[in-house]
Amino acid sequence: MKHCKIVIAGGTGFIGQEMIKHFGKENNIIVLTRQLPDASNNRNRYNSLNVAALKNVKFIKWDGKEVAEWCNEINGADLIINLAGKSVNCRYTEQNKKEILDSRIDAVNAIATAIKKCSTPPSCWINASSATIYRHAQDRPQDEYTGEFHSGFSVNVCKAWENAFFNQQTPGTRKIALRMAITLGPGGVLIPYFNLLKLGLGGKQGSGKQMYSWIHIKDTCRMIEWITENENIEGTFNCSSPNPVTNKHFMQTLRNVTGYTIGLPAFEWMLKIGAVIIGTETELVLKSRWVIPTKITETGFQFKYPLLEDALKDIISEVPRKQYRLF
Ligand SMILES: NC(=O)c1ccc[n+]([C@@H]2O[C@H](COP(=O)([O-])OP(=O)(O)OC[C@H]3O[C@@H](n4cnc5c(N)ncnc54)[C@H](OP(=O)(O)O)[C@@H]3O)[C@@H](O)[C@H]2O)c1
């Protein structure tokens, strides 16, 4: 993709930063953020980007709720990608649950309202969703045709998020919801795993039999390019590698590529205590996510990193050794 105008709402997080790196050299990027980068927050918030060096990237303030001047920025865009939403990596208190849901619905509605005001609406709108929309599955893989949802907080959030997105009428703007699996790259979810490795806790979590659906961030970006360039693609797509693994297999592969021979397992009771201490939920590691990307494969998309070992080797080659090894 070249010479495109790409707007990324919530583009300051892990996935957004990787997308800026991927698309930012040959396209014009506009990032919608609640807090503009400056000298005081640059180091902490834009940890994988050198903001000053990003000539094609412009940061524009929004609040994720109301239409304001930022609306002008999406006029004539080739693509808008919406990643905005409170992180799910927190305790599911009533207040956090409300914020997780509201932030996602509000951002979708604000973008839709802005699109409706455009004289030249964006050609394509890709909205984040999550592969966690599918039920805990240990019996069979879940795809877009035969996958089942059941219920529960995170499933309900994803359903409401997708409904809000598809209920918005934006003729002239093609819409795609990406049900993203755990996205692997030189940051994000791998950082806590690196910390576990360093503590000697790089073994399986819980039974280790729960499925782990993943995707290399580079394939996520390539999928976005593919979708943008193929104008007949719209609707809902799983954004996951075609080869999910068990949690035990994931941890074993991670140990292999980072040079650890052993790693102690974390039993379910340990995870429950640990989750309270570090302010997260065990669901994030214990839910069996068994998701396969049937629809995107049918369109002819080819993964560069279909296998976990290749994906992790590539990612580790970009990570400073001190992040995953004590010495
Ligand atoms: N990472 C994964 O493996 C994964 C898997 C499945 C789905 N997803 C979904 O994909 C999206 C992006 O993931 P990510 O890992 O990049 O997330 P992230 O690092 O948490 O970044 C999300 C961004 O959303 C914005 N945001 C946070 N709270 C907000 C609020 N209350 N209102 C409006 N904006 C808010 C923030 O930008 P500002 O502070 O600059 O405004 C933040 O940088 C998320 O919606 C996530 O649920 C991620």
Tab-separated table of C-alpha atoms and ligand atoms in Angstrom:
chain	number	residue	atom	x	y	z
A	1	MET	CA	0.000	0.000	0.000
A	2	LYS	CA	1.413	3.381	-0.983
A	3	HIS	CA	0.384	7.035	-0.940
A	4	CYS	CA	-2.795	6.336	1.030
A	5	LYS	CA	-4.340	8.472	3.754
A	6	ILE	CA	-4.834	6.179	6.746
A	7	VAL	CA	-6.543	7.253	9.972
A	8	ILE	CA	-5.872	5.098	13.043
A	9	ALA	CA	-8.156	5.740	16.021
A	10	GLY	CA	-6.530	4.485	19.228
A	11	GLY	CA	-3.322	4.125	17.225
A	12	THR	CA	-1.047	4.804	20.201
A	13	GLY	CA	-1.327	1.320	21.727
A	14	PHE	CA	0.631	-1.813	20.930
A	15	ILE	CA	-1.131	-2.722	17.683
A	16	GLY	CA	-1.402	0.894	16.527
A	17	GLN	CA	2.321	1.529	17.000
A	18	GLU	CA	3.182	-1.556	14.976
A	19	MET	CA	0.761	-0.421	12.261
A	20	ILE	CA	2.391	3.007	12.188
A	21	LYS	CA	5.766	1.310	11.677
A	22	HIS	CA	4.334	-0.886	8.918
A	23	PHE	CA	2.328	1.720	7.003
A	24	GLY	CA	4.057	4.935	8.049
A	25	LYS	CA	6.931	4.998	5.569
A	26	GLU	CA	4.885	5.063	2.386
A	27	ASN	CA	1.525	6.441	3.492
A	28	ASN	CA	0.165	9.444	5.370
A	29	ILE	CA	-1.024	8.446	8.825
A	30	ILE	CA	-3.324	10.355	11.135
A	31	VAL	CA	-3.519	9.015	14.663
A	32	LEU	CA	-6.548	9.922	16.774
A	33	THR	CA	-5.500	10.019	20.435
A	34	ARG	CA	-6.820	11.386	23.736
A	35	GLN	CA	-3.350	12.620	24.677
A	36	LEU	CA	-1.019	14.226	22.168
A	37	PRO	CA	2.624	13.176	22.389
A	38	ASP	CA	5.035	15.642	23.940
A	39	ALA	CA	8.463	15.545	25.520
A	40	SER	CA	7.075	14.421	28.884
A	41	ASN	CA	5.025	11.429	27.748
A	42	ASN	CA	6.817	10.396	24.575
A	43	ARG	CA	9.125	7.896	26.249
A	44	ASN	CA	6.431	6.032	28.152
A	45	ARG	CA	3.493	6.043	25.788
A	46	TYR	CA	5.148	5.733	22.388
A	47	ASN	CA	7.717	3.250	23.519
A	48	SER	CA	8.376	1.599	20.166
A	49	LEU	CA	8.201	4.766	18.071
A	50	ASN	CA	10.484	7.717	17.614
A	51	VAL	CA	7.676	10.234	17.183
A	52	ALA	CA	9.958	13.070	16.071
A	53	ALA	CA	11.239	10.940	13.178
A	54	LEU	CA	7.774	10.118	11.889
A	55	LYS	CA	7.490	12.612	9.064
A	56	ASN	CA	4.281	11.145	7.594
A	57	VAL	CA	2.473	10.742	10.900
A	58	LYS	CA	0.225	13.366	12.448
A	59	PHE	CA	-1.303	13.040	15.932
A	60	ILE	CA	-4.746	14.604	16.329
A	61	LYS	CA	-6.654	14.942	19.566
A	62	TRP	CA	-10.075	13.393	20.045
A	63	ASP	CA	-12.001	12.202	23.085
A	64	GLY	CA	-13.282	8.969	21.560
A	65	LYS	CA	-16.864	10.139	22.073
A	66	GLU	CA	-17.835	13.413	20.463
A	67	VAL	CA	-17.361	14.679	16.937
A	68	ALA	CA	-15.103	17.748	16.839
A	69	GLU	CA	-12.419	19.193	14.546
A	70	TRP	CA	-10.818	15.755	14.150
A	71	CYS	CA	-13.784	14.961	11.929
A	72	ASN	CA	-12.128	16.942	9.080
A	73	GLU	CA	-9.150	14.594	9.166
A	74	ILE	CA	-11.120	11.577	8.036
A	75	ASN	CA	-12.605	13.341	5.018
A	76	GLY	CA	-11.163	11.720	1.897
A	77	ALA	CA	-9.275	9.013	3.806
A	78	ASP	CA	-8.590	5.750	2.008
A	79	LEU	CA	-8.812	3.781	5.214
A	80	ILE	CA	-9.853	4.263	8.816
A	81	ILE	CA	-8.783	1.658	11.365
A	82	ASN	CA	-10.421	1.821	14.781
A	83	LEU	CA	-8.481	0.247	17.648
A	84	ALA	CA	-9.743	2.479	20.466
A	85	GLY	CA	-10.955	1.027	23.726
A	86	LYS	CA	-9.982	0.630	27.371
A	87	SER	CA	-7.555	-2.264	27.798
A	88	VAL	CA	-9.142	-5.539	28.939
A	89	ASN	CA	-6.010	-6.236	30.966
A	90	CYS	CA	-7.566	-5.184	34.283
A	91	ARG	CA	-9.828	-6.586	37.011
A	92	TYR	CA	-13.394	-6.880	35.789
A	93	THR	CA	-14.928	-4.564	38.402
A	94	GLU	CA	-18.307	-3.028	37.525
A	95	GLN	CA	-16.625	0.288	36.742
A	96	ASN	CA	-13.943	-1.273	34.536
A	97	LYS	CA	-16.522	-3.402	32.741
A	98	LYS	CA	-18.592	-0.316	31.959
A	99	GLU	CA	-15.537	1.539	30.683
A	100	ILE	CA	-14.379	-1.400	28.539
A	101	LEU	CA	-17.781	-1.554	26.845
A	102	ASP	CA	-18.613	2.162	26.672
A	103	SER	CA	-15.208	3.189	25.282
A	104	ARG	CA	-15.630	0.781	22.367
A	105	ILE	CA	-19.238	1.660	21.541
A	106	ASP	CA	-18.625	5.414	21.932
A	107	ALA	CA	-15.630	5.321	19.569
A	108	VAL	CA	-17.598	3.415	16.915
A	109	ASN	CA	-20.515	5.838	17.139
A	110	ALA	CA	-18.266	8.910	17.030
A	111	ILE	CA	-16.474	7.637	13.918
A	112	ALA	CA	-19.777	6.787	12.220
A	113	THR	CA	-21.153	10.268	12.947
A	114	ALA	CA	-17.963	11.808	11.580
A	115	ILE	CA	-18.127	9.684	8.415
A	116	LYS	CA	-21.707	10.812	7.825
A	117	LYS	CA	-20.503	14.433	7.869
A	118	CYS	CA	-17.773	13.831	5.260
A	119	SER	CA	-18.153	15.175	1.737
A	120	THR	CA	-15.804	12.353	0.682
A	121	PRO	CA	-16.303	9.492	3.138
A	122	PRO	CA	-13.406	7.093	3.772
A	123	SER	CA	-13.393	4.221	1.288
A	124	CYS	CA	-12.907	1.560	3.928
A	125	TRP	CA	-13.410	1.235	7.708
A	126	ILE	CA	-11.762	-1.630	9.542
A	127	ASN	CA	-12.898	-1.994	13.139
A	128	ALA	CA	-11.150	-4.096	15.752
A	129	SER	CA	-13.099	-6.913	17.310
A	130	SER	CA	-11.762	-9.921	19.167
A	131	ALA	CA	-11.525	-13.664	18.636
A	132	THR	CA	-12.646	-13.927	22.246
A	133	ILE	CA	-16.177	-13.495	20.855
A	134	TYR	CA	-16.151	-17.288	20.409
A	135	ARG	CA	-16.902	-19.666	23.261
A	136	HIS	CA	-14.325	-21.573	25.325
A	137	ALA	CA	-13.611	-24.335	22.785
A	138	GLN	CA	-11.712	-27.549	23.406
A	139	ASP	CA	-13.776	-29.736	21.075
A	140	ARG	CA	-13.473	-28.068	17.670
A	141	PRO	CA	-12.165	-24.897	16.016
A	142	GLN	CA	-14.416	-21.882	15.641
A	143	ASP	CA	-14.716	-20.045	12.348
A	144	GLU	CA	-16.961	-17.345	10.915
A	145	TYR	CA	-19.484	-19.898	9.588
A	146	THR	CA	-19.941	-22.412	12.382
A	147	GLY	CA	-18.390	-20.736	15.434
A	148	GLU	CA	-20.538	-20.374	18.559
A	149	PHE	CA	-20.599	-17.433	20.934
A	150	HIS	CA	-22.403	-18.413	24.149
A	151	SER	CA	-22.169	-15.605	26.750
A	152	GLY	CA	-20.006	-14.022	29.415
A	153	PHE	CA	-18.627	-10.532	29.854
A	154	SER	CA	-15.966	-10.492	27.128
A	155	VAL	CA	-18.187	-12.322	24.623
A	156	ASN	CA	-20.996	-9.840	25.275
A	157	VAL	CA	-18.636	-6.876	24.810
A	158	CYS	CA	-17.519	-8.195	21.422
A	159	LYS	CA	-21.094	-8.847	20.312
A	160	ALA	CA	-22.186	-5.332	21.305
A	161	TRP	CA	-19.064	-3.840	19.657
A	162	GLU	CA	-19.735	-5.595	16.343
A	163	ASN	CA	-23.468	-4.805	16.485
A	164	ALA	CA	-22.764	-1.111	17.054
A	165	PHE	CA	-20.351	-1.184	14.106
A	166	PHE	CA	-22.591	-2.978	11.617
A	167	ASN	CA	-25.763	-1.132	12.706
A	168	GLN	CA	-24.235	2.148	11.567
A	169	GLN	CA	-25.289	2.976	8.021
A	170	THR	CA	-22.322	4.407	6.137
A	171	PRO	CA	-23.034	4.007	2.439
A	172	GLY	CA	-19.875	4.704	0.514
A	173	THR	CA	-17.673	3.220	3.222
A	174	ARG	CA	-16.927	-0.497	3.095
A	175	LYS	CA	-16.903	-2.043	6.592
A	176	ILE	CA	-14.880	-4.933	7.969
A	177	ALA	CA	-14.746	-6.218	11.556
A	178	LEU	CA	-11.517	-8.041	12.399
A	179	ARG	CA	-11.874	-10.640	15.142
A	180	MET	CA	-8.287	-10.447	16.266
A	181	ALA	CA	-6.581	-13.338	18.003
A	182	ILE	CA	-3.767	-12.724	20.500
A	183	THR	CA	-1.477	-10.506	18.490
A	184	LEU	CA	2.226	-11.263	18.782
A	185	GLY	CA	4.898	-8.665	18.142
A	186	PRO	CA	7.902	-7.052	19.836
A	187	GLY	CA	5.793	-5.751	22.755
A	188	GLY	CA	2.199	-6.182	23.892
A	189	VAL	CA	1.322	-9.538	25.375
A	190	LEU	CA	4.837	-10.966	24.980
A	191	ILE	CA	6.232	-8.611	27.635
A	192	PRO	CA	4.506	-10.387	30.572
A	193	TYR	CA	5.537	-13.741	29.070
A	194	PHE	CA	9.162	-12.547	28.939
A	195	ASN	CA	8.914	-11.611	32.613
A	196	LEU	CA	7.604	-15.092	33.456
A	197	LEU	CA	10.503	-16.677	31.555
A	198	LYS	CA	12.995	-14.593	33.525
A	199	LEU	CA	11.388	-15.735	36.791
A	200	GLY	CA	11.732	-19.381	35.725
A	201	LEU	CA	7.948	-19.635	35.280
A	202	GLY	CA	7.935	-20.323	31.548
A	203	GLY	CA	5.962	-23.571	31.835
A	204	LYS	CA	2.350	-24.263	30.907
A	205	GLN	CA	-0.455	-22.277	32.532
A	206	GLY	CA	-3.290	-24.226	34.132
A	207	SER	CA	-3.766	-27.574	32.369
A	208	GLY	CA	-1.889	-26.263	29.312
A	209	LYS	CA	-4.528	-27.954	27.150
A	210	GLN	CA	-6.435	-24.721	26.438
A	211	MET	CA	-6.016	-23.588	22.829
A	212	TYR	CA	-4.005	-20.487	22.036
A	213	SER	CA	-4.997	-18.665	18.857
A	214	TRP	CA	-2.418	-16.147	17.780
A	215	ILE	CA	-1.257	-14.023	14.832
A	216	HIS	CA	2.002	-12.268	14.001
A	217	ILE	CA	1.388	-8.496	13.906
A	218	LYS	CA	3.062	-8.388	10.497
A	219	ASP	CA	0.352	-10.713	9.160
A	220	THR	CA	-2.313	-8.492	10.758
A	221	CYS	CA	-0.884	-5.520	8.839
A	222	ARG	CA	-0.623	-7.583	5.643
A	223	MET	CA	-4.259	-8.665	6.102
A	224	ILE	CA	-5.312	-5.022	6.426
A	225	GLU	CA	-3.463	-4.222	3.208
A	226	TRP	CA	-5.128	-7.165	1.459
A	227	ILE	CA	-8.586	-6.104	2.633
A	228	THR	CA	-8.017	-2.490	1.586
A	229	GLU	CA	-6.848	-3.470	-1.872
A	230	ASN	CA	-9.603	-6.058	-2.514
A	231	GLU	CA	-12.731	-3.969	-2.776
A	232	ASN	CA	-15.108	-6.923	-2.792
A	233	ILE	CA	-14.146	-7.891	0.776
A	234	GLU	CA	-16.513	-6.850	3.558
A	235	GLY	CA	-18.114	-8.260	6.709
A	236	THR	CA	-16.561	-10.167	9.583
A	237	PHE	CA	-13.193	-11.919	9.435
A	238	ASN	CA	-11.150	-13.886	11.916
A	239	CYS	CA	-7.683	-12.390	12.144
A	240	SER	CA	-5.677	-15.366	13.401
A	241	SER	CA	-3.026	-17.697	12.068
A	242	PRO	CA	-4.324	-20.940	10.536
A	243	ASN	CA	-2.339	-22.951	13.110
A	244	PRO	CA	-3.478	-22.338	16.681
A	245	VAL	CA	-1.618	-24.361	19.318
A	246	THR	CA	-2.203	-25.464	22.896
A	247	ASN	CA	-0.968	-23.254	25.728
A	248	LYS	CA	1.599	-25.973	26.554
A	249	HIS	CA	2.892	-25.917	22.974
A	250	PHE	CA	3.007	-22.109	22.977
A	251	MET	CA	5.082	-21.980	26.160
A	252	GLN	CA	7.401	-24.741	24.951
A	253	THR	CA	8.001	-22.931	21.635
A	254	LEU	CA	8.559	-19.631	23.414
A	255	ARG	CA	11.142	-21.303	25.693
A	256	ASN	CA	12.865	-22.874	22.697
A	257	VAL	CA	13.234	-19.646	20.741
A	258	THR	CA	14.411	-17.690	23.788
A	259	GLY	CA	16.890	-20.354	24.890
A	260	TYR	CA	15.249	-21.605	28.106
A	261	THR	CA	15.486	-25.356	28.698
A	262	ILE	CA	13.051	-25.498	31.607
A	263	GLY	CA	10.143	-23.460	32.902
A	264	LEU	CA	7.994	-24.185	35.933
A	265	PRO	CA	4.249	-24.501	35.331
A	266	ALA	CA	1.735	-22.105	36.859
A	267	PHE	CA	-1.228	-23.984	38.359
A	268	GLU	CA	-4.710	-22.539	38.195
A	269	TRP	CA	-4.743	-21.569	41.899
A	270	MET	CA	-1.444	-19.714	41.458
A	271	LEU	CA	-2.836	-17.838	38.469
A	272	LYS	CA	-5.926	-16.853	40.450
A	273	ILE	CA	-3.845	-15.343	43.241
A	274	GLY	CA	-1.386	-13.772	40.796
A	275	ALA	CA	-4.186	-12.209	38.742
A	276	VAL	CA	-5.548	-10.401	41.809
A	277	ILE	CA	-2.069	-9.189	42.741
A	278	ILE	CA	-1.221	-7.805	39.302
A	279	GLY	CA	-4.760	-6.565	38.593
A	280	THR	CA	-5.851	-8.763	35.713
A	281	GLU	CA	-8.171	-11.727	35.002
A	282	THR	CA	-7.267	-15.428	34.610
A	283	GLU	CA	-9.645	-15.628	31.635
A	284	LEU	CA	-6.941	-13.981	29.540
A	285	VAL	CA	-4.740	-17.097	29.878
A	286	LEU	CA	-7.173	-19.888	30.764
A	287	LYS	CA	-9.908	-19.434	28.155
A	288	SER	CA	-9.500	-21.933	25.334
A	289	ARG	CA	-9.468	-19.818	22.175
A	290	TRP	CA	-9.591	-22.123	19.176
A	291	VAL	CA	-10.143	-19.907	16.157
A	292	ILE	CA	-9.282	-20.409	12.493
A	293	PRO	CA	-9.310	-17.848	9.636
A	294	THR	CA	-11.569	-19.601	7.120
A	295	LYS	CA	-13.020	-16.547	5.373
A	296	ILE	CA	-9.807	-14.606	4.723
A	297	THR	CA	-8.140	-17.790	3.468
A	298	GLU	CA	-11.046	-18.243	1.017
A	299	THR	CA	-10.283	-14.807	-0.449
A	300	GLY	CA	-6.776	-16.025	-1.347
A	301	PHE	CA	-4.876	-14.298	1.465
A	302	GLN	CA	-1.597	-16.033	2.279
A	303	PHE	CA	0.032	-15.835	5.694
A	304	LYS	CA	3.721	-15.021	5.866
A	305	TYR	CA	3.946	-16.524	9.356
A	306	PRO	CA	1.492	-19.434	9.515
A	307	LEU	CA	3.678	-21.323	12.011
A	308	LEU	CA	4.297	-20.232	15.592
A	309	GLU	CA	7.996	-21.069	15.694
A	310	ASP	CA	8.756	-18.941	12.612
A	311	ALA	CA	6.656	-16.080	13.968
A	312	LEU	CA	8.344	-16.112	17.369
A	313	LYS	CA	11.842	-16.392	15.879
A	314	ASP	CA	11.159	-13.353	13.706
A	315	ILE	CA	9.801	-11.345	16.643
A	316	ILE	CA	12.612	-12.314	19.011
A	317	SER	CA	15.153	-11.167	16.416
A	318	GLU	CA	13.745	-7.636	16.891
A	319	VAL	CA	13.676	-7.665	20.699
A	320	PRO	CA	16.720	-6.663	22.798
A	321	ARG	CA	18.041	-9.765	24.584
A	322	LYS	CA	17.764	-8.115	28.018
A	323	GLN	CA	13.979	-8.071	27.627
A	324	TYR	CA	13.695	-11.847	27.768
A	325	ARG	CA	16.964	-12.984	29.432
A	326	LEU	CA	18.387	-11.999	32.809
A	327	PHE	CA	21.910	-12.205	31.369
B	1	LIG	N1	-3.498	-6.915	21.471
B	1	LIG	C1	-4.226	-8.010	21.205
B	1	LIG	O1	-3.706	-9.140	21.228
B	1	LIG	C2	-5.692	-7.867	20.839
B	1	LIG	C3	-6.430	-9.025	20.561
B	1	LIG	C4	-7.775	-8.898	20.241
B	1	LIG	C5	-8.366	-7.654	20.176
B	1	LIG	N2	-7.633	-6.546	20.467
B	1	LIG	C6	-8.296	-5.226	20.408
B	1	LIG	O2	-7.608	-4.408	19.486
B	1	LIG	C7	-7.577	-3.052	19.941
B	1	LIG	C8	-6.134	-2.550	19.977
B	1	LIG	O3	-5.362	-3.420	20.802
B	1	LIG	P1	-4.018	-2.927	21.511
B	1	LIG	O4	-3.372	-4.129	22.081
B	1	LIG	O5	-3.272	-2.024	20.616
B	1	LIG	O6	-4.667	-2.059	22.708
B	1	LIG	P2	-3.999	-0.919	23.602
B	1	LIG	O7	-2.521	-1.057	23.580
B	1	LIG	O8	-4.692	-0.986	24.923
B	1	LIG	O9	-4.382	0.434	22.822
B	1	LIG	C9	-5.701	0.856	22.688
B	1	LIG	C10	-5.746	2.369	22.532
B	1	LIG	O10	-7.090	2.776	22.795
B	1	LIG	C11	-7.096	4.044	23.396
B	1	LIG	N3	-7.967	4.037	24.580
B	1	LIG	C12	-7.728	3.478	25.788
B	1	LIG	N4	-8.753	3.702	26.624
B	1	LIG	C13	-9.653	4.443	25.916
B	1	LIG	C14	-10.914	5.016	26.249
B	1	LIG	N5	-11.464	4.897	27.472
B	1	LIG	N6	-11.563	5.720	25.272
B	1	LIG	C15	-11.024	5.853	24.034
B	1	LIG	N7	-9.814	5.362	23.692
B	1	LIG	C16	-9.154	4.645	24.625
B	1	LIG	C17	-5.669	4.390	23.810
B	1	LIG	O11	-5.212	5.490	23.018
B	1	LIG	P3	-5.047	6.996	23.611
B	1	LIG	O12	-4.710	6.857	25.058
B	1	LIG	O13	-3.909	7.551	22.796
B	1	LIG	O14	-6.325	7.695	23.339
B	1	LIG	C18	-4.878	3.136	23.509
B	1	LIG	O15	-3.613	3.418	22.968
B	1	LIG	C19	-8.232	-3.034	21.330
B	1	LIG	O16	-9.549	-2.559	21.200
B	1	LIG	C20	-8.216	-4.496	21.752
B	1	LIG	O17	-9.326	-4.846	22.562
B	1	LIG	C21	-6.300	-6.613	20.793
